[in-house]
PDB file of C-alpha atoms and ligand atoms in Angstrom:
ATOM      1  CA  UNK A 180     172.410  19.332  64.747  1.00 98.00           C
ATOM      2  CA  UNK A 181     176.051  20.127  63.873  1.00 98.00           C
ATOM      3  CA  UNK A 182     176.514  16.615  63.679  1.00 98.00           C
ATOM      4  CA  UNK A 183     173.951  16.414  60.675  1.00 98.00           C
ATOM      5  CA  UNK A 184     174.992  19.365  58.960  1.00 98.00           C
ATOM      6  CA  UNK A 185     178.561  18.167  58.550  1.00 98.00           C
ATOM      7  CA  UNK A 186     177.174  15.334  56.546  1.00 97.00           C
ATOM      8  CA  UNK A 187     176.343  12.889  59.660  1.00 98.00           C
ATOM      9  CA  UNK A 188     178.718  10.313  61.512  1.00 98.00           C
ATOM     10  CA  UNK A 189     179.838   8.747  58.314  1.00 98.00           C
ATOM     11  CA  UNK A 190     181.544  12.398  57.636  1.00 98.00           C
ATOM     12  CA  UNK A 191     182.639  12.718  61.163  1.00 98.00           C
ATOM     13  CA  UNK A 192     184.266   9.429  61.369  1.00 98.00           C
ATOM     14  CA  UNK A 193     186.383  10.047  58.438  1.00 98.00           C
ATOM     15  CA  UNK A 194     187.516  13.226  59.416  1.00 98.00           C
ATOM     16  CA  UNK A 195     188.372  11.694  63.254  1.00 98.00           C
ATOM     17  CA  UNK A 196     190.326   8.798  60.968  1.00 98.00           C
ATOM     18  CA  UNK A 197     192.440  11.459  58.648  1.00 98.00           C
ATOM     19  CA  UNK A 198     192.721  13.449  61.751  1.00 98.00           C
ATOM     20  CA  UNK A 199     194.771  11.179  63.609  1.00 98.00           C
ATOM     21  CA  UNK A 200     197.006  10.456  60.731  1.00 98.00           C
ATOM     22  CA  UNK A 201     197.891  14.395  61.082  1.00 98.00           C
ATOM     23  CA  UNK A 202     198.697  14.164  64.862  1.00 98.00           C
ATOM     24  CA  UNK A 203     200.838  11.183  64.678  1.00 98.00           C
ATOM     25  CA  UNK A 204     203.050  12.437  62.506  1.00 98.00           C
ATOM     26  CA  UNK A 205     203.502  15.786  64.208  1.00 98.00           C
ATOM     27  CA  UNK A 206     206.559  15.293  66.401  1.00 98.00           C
ATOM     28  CA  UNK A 207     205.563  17.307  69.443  1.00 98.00           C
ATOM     29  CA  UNK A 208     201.694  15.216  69.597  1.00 98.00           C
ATOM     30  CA  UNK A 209     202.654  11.679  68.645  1.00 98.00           C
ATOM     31  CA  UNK A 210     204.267  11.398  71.846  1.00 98.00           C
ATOM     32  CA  UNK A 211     201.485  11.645  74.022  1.00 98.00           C
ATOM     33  CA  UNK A 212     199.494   8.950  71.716  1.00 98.00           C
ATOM     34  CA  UNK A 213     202.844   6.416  72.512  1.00 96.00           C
ATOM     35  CA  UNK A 214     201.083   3.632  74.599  1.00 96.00           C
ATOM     36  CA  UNK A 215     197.422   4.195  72.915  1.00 97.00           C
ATOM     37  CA  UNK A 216     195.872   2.161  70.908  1.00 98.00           C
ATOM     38  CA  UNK A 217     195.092   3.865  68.312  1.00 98.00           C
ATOM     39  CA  UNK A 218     192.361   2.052  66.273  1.00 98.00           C
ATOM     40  CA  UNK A 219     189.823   1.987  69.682  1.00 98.00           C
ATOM     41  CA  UNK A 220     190.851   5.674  70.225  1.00 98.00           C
ATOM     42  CA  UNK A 221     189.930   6.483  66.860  1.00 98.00           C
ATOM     43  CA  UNK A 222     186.734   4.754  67.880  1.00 97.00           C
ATOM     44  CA  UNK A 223     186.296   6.505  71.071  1.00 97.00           C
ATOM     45  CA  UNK A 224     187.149   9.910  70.073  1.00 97.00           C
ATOM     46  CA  UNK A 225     184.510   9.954  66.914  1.00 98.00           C
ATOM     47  CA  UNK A 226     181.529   9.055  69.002  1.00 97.00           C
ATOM     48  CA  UNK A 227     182.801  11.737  71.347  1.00 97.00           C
ATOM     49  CA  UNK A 228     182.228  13.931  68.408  1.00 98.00           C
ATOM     50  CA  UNK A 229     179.395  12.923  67.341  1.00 98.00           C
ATOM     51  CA  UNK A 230     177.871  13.600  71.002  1.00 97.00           C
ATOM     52  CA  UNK A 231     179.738  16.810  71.204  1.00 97.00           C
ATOM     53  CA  UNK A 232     177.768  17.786  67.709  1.00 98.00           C
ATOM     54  CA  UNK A 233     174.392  17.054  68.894  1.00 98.00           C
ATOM     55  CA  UNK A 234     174.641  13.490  66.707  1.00 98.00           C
ATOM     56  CA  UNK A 235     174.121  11.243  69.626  1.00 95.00           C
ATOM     57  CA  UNK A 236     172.424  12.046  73.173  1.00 92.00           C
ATOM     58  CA  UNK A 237     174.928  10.599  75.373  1.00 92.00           C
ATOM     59  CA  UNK A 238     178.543   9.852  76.415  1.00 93.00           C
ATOM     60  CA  UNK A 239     179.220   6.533  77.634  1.00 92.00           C
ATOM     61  CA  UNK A 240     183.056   6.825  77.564  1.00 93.00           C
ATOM     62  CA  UNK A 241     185.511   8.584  80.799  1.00 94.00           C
ATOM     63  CA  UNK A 242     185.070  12.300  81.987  1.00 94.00           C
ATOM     64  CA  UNK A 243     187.258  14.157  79.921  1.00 93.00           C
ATOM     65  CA  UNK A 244     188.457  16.009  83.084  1.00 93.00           C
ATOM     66  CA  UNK A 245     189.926  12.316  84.380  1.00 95.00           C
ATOM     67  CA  UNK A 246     191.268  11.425  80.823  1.00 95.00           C
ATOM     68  CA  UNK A 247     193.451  13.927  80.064  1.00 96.00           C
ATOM     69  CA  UNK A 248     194.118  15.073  84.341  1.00 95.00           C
ATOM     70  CA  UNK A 249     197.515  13.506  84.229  1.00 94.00           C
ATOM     71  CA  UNK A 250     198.578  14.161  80.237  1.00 96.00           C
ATOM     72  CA  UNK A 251     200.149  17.598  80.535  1.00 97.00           C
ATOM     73  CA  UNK A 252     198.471  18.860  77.582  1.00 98.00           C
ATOM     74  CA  UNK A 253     199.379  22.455  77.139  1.00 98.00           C
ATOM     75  CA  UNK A 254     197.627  25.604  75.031  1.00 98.00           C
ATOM     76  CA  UNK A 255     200.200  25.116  71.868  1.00 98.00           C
ATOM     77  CA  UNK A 256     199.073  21.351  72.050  1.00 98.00           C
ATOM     78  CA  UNK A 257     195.831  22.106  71.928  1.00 98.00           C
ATOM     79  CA  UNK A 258     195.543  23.888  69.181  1.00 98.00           C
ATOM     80  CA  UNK A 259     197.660  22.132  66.639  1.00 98.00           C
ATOM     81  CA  UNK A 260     194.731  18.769  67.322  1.00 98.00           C
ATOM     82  CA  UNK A 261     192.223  21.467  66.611  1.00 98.00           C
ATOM     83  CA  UNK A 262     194.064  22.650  63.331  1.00 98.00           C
ATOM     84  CA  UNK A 263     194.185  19.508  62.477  1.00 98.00           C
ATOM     85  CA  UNK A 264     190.948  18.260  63.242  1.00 98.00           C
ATOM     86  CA  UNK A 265     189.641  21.786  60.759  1.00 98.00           C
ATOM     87  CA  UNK A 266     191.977  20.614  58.293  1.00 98.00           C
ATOM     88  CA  UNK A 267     190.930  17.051  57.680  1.00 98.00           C
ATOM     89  CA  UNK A 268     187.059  18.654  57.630  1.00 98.00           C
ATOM     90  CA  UNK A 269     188.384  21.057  55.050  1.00 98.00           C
ATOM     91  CA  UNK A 270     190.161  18.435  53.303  1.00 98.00           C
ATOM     92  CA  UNK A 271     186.219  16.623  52.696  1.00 98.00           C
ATOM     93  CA  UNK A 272     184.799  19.442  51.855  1.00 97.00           C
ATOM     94  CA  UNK A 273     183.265  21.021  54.534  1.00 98.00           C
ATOM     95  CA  UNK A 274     182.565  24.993  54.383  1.00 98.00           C
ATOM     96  CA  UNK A 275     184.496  27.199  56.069  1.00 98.00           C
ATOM     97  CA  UNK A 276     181.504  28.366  58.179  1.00 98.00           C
ATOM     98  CA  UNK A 277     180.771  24.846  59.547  1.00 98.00           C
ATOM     99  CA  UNK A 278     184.757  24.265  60.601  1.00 98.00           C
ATOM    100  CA  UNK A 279     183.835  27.339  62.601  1.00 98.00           C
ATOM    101  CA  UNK A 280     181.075  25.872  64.382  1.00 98.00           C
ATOM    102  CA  UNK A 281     183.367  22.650  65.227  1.00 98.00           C
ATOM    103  CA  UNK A 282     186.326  25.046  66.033  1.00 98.00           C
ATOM    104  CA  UNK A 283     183.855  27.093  68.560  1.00 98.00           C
ATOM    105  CA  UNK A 284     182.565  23.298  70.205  1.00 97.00           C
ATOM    106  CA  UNK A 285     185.922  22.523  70.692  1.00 97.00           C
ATOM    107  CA  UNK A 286     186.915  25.305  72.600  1.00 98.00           C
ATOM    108  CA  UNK A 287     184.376  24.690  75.169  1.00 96.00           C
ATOM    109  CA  UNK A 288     186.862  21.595  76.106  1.00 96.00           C
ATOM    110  CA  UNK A 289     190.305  23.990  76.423  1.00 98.00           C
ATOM    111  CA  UNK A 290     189.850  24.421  80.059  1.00 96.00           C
ATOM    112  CA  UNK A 291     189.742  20.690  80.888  1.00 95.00           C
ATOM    113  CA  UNK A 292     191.850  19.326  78.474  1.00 97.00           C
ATOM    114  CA  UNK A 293     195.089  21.335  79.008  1.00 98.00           C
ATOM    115  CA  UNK A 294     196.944  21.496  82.480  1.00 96.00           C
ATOM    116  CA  UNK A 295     200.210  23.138  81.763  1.00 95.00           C
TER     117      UNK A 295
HETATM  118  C1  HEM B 482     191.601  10.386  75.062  1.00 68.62           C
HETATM  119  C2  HEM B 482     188.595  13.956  73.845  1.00 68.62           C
HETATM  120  C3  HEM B 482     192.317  16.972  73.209  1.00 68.62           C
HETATM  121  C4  HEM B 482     195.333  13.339  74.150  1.00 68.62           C
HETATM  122  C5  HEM B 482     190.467  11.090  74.774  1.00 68.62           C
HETATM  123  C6  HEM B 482     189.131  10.527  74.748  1.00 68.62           C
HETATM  124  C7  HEM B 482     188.292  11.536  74.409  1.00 68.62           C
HETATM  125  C8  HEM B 482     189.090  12.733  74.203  1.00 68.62           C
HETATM  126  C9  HEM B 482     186.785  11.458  74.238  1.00 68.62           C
HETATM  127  C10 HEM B 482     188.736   9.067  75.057  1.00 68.62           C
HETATM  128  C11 HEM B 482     188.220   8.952  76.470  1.00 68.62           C
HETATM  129  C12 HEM B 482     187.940   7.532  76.907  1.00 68.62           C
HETATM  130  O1  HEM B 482     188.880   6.711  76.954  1.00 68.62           O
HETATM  131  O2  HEM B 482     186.774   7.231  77.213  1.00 68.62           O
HETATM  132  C13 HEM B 482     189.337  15.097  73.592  1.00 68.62           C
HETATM  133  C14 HEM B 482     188.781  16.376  73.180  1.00 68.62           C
HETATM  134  C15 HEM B 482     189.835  17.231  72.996  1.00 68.62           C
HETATM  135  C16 HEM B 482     191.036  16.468  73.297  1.00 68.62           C
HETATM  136  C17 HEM B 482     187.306  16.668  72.984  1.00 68.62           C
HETATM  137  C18 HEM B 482     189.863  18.668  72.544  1.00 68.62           C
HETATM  138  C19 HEM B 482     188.807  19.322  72.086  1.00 68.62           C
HETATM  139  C20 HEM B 482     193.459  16.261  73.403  1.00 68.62           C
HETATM  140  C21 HEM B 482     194.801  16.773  73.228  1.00 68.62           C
HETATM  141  C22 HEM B 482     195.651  15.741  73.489  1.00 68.62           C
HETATM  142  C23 HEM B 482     194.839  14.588  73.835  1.00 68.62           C
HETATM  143  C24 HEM B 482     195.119  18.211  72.832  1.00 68.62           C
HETATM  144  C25 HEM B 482     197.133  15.674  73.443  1.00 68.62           C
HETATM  145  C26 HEM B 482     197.902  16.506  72.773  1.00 68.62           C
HETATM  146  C27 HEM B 482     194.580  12.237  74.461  1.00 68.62           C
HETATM  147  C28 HEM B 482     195.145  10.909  74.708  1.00 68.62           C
HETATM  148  C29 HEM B 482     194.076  10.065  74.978  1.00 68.62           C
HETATM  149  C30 HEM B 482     192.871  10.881  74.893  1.00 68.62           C
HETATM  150  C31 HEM B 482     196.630  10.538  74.678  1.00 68.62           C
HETATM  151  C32 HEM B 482     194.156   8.561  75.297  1.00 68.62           C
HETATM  152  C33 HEM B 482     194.091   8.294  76.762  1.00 68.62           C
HETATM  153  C34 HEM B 482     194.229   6.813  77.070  1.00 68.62           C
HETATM  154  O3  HEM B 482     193.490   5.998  76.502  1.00 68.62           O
HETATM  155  O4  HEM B 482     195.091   6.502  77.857  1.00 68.62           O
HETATM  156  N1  HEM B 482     190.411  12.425  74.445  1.00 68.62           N
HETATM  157  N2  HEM B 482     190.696  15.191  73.676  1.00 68.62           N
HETATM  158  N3  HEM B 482     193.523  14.931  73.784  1.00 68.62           N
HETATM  159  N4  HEM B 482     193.222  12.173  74.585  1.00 68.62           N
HETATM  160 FE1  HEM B 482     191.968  13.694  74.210  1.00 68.62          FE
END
């Protein structure tokens, strides 16, 4: 799986960790992350990776539809967590070609994610 060829969930859950340090202190995503807490979503949003990777089978967390229905995440949102999220894989060494992989699994969540 993707998962495995990052390095496994050890990688992934470091990169999730680093990642969220990015978004929180860019000014235009740290808002929307306000009333979270931010050590379970940390928690949440690796195994969601893993799964979306091919690490883990299933995922026992919300629809991602429901989550994010009410958020008013927008295109330009979207993309800086996804810059982000390529940067903190870069940042542990992962190959260019792999971030590619992630950056093409992400984009299969665009359409429910943003609403605006
Ligand atoms: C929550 C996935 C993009 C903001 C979540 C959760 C997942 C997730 C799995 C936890 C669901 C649960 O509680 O069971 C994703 C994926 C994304 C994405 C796969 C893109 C590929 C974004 C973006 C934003 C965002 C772009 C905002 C700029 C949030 C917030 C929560 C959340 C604020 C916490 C909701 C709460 O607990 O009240 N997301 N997300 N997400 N997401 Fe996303």
């Amino acid at each position: 799986s993707l998962n495995a060829r990052l390095g496994g969930d050890e990688v992934v859950a470091k990169a999730t960790k680093s990642f969220y340090a990015k978004v929180l202190k860019d000014e235009t995503l740290k808002p929307f992350f306000k009333n979270v807490d931010m050590a379970k979503q940390t928690k949440k949003q690796t195994d969601f990776n893993i799964f979306a990777f091919g690490g883990s089978e299933k995922w026992y967390g919300r629809k991602l539809t429901e989550v994010h229905k009410y958020m008013g995440v927008s295109n330009a949102n979207f993309d800086k967590v996804g810059e982000y999220f390529s940067e903190s894989l870069r940042e542990l060494g992962v190959s260019e070609d792999l971030i590619r992989e992630v950056e093409q699994c992400n984009e299969k969540y665009r359409s429910v994610v943003v609403t605006i």
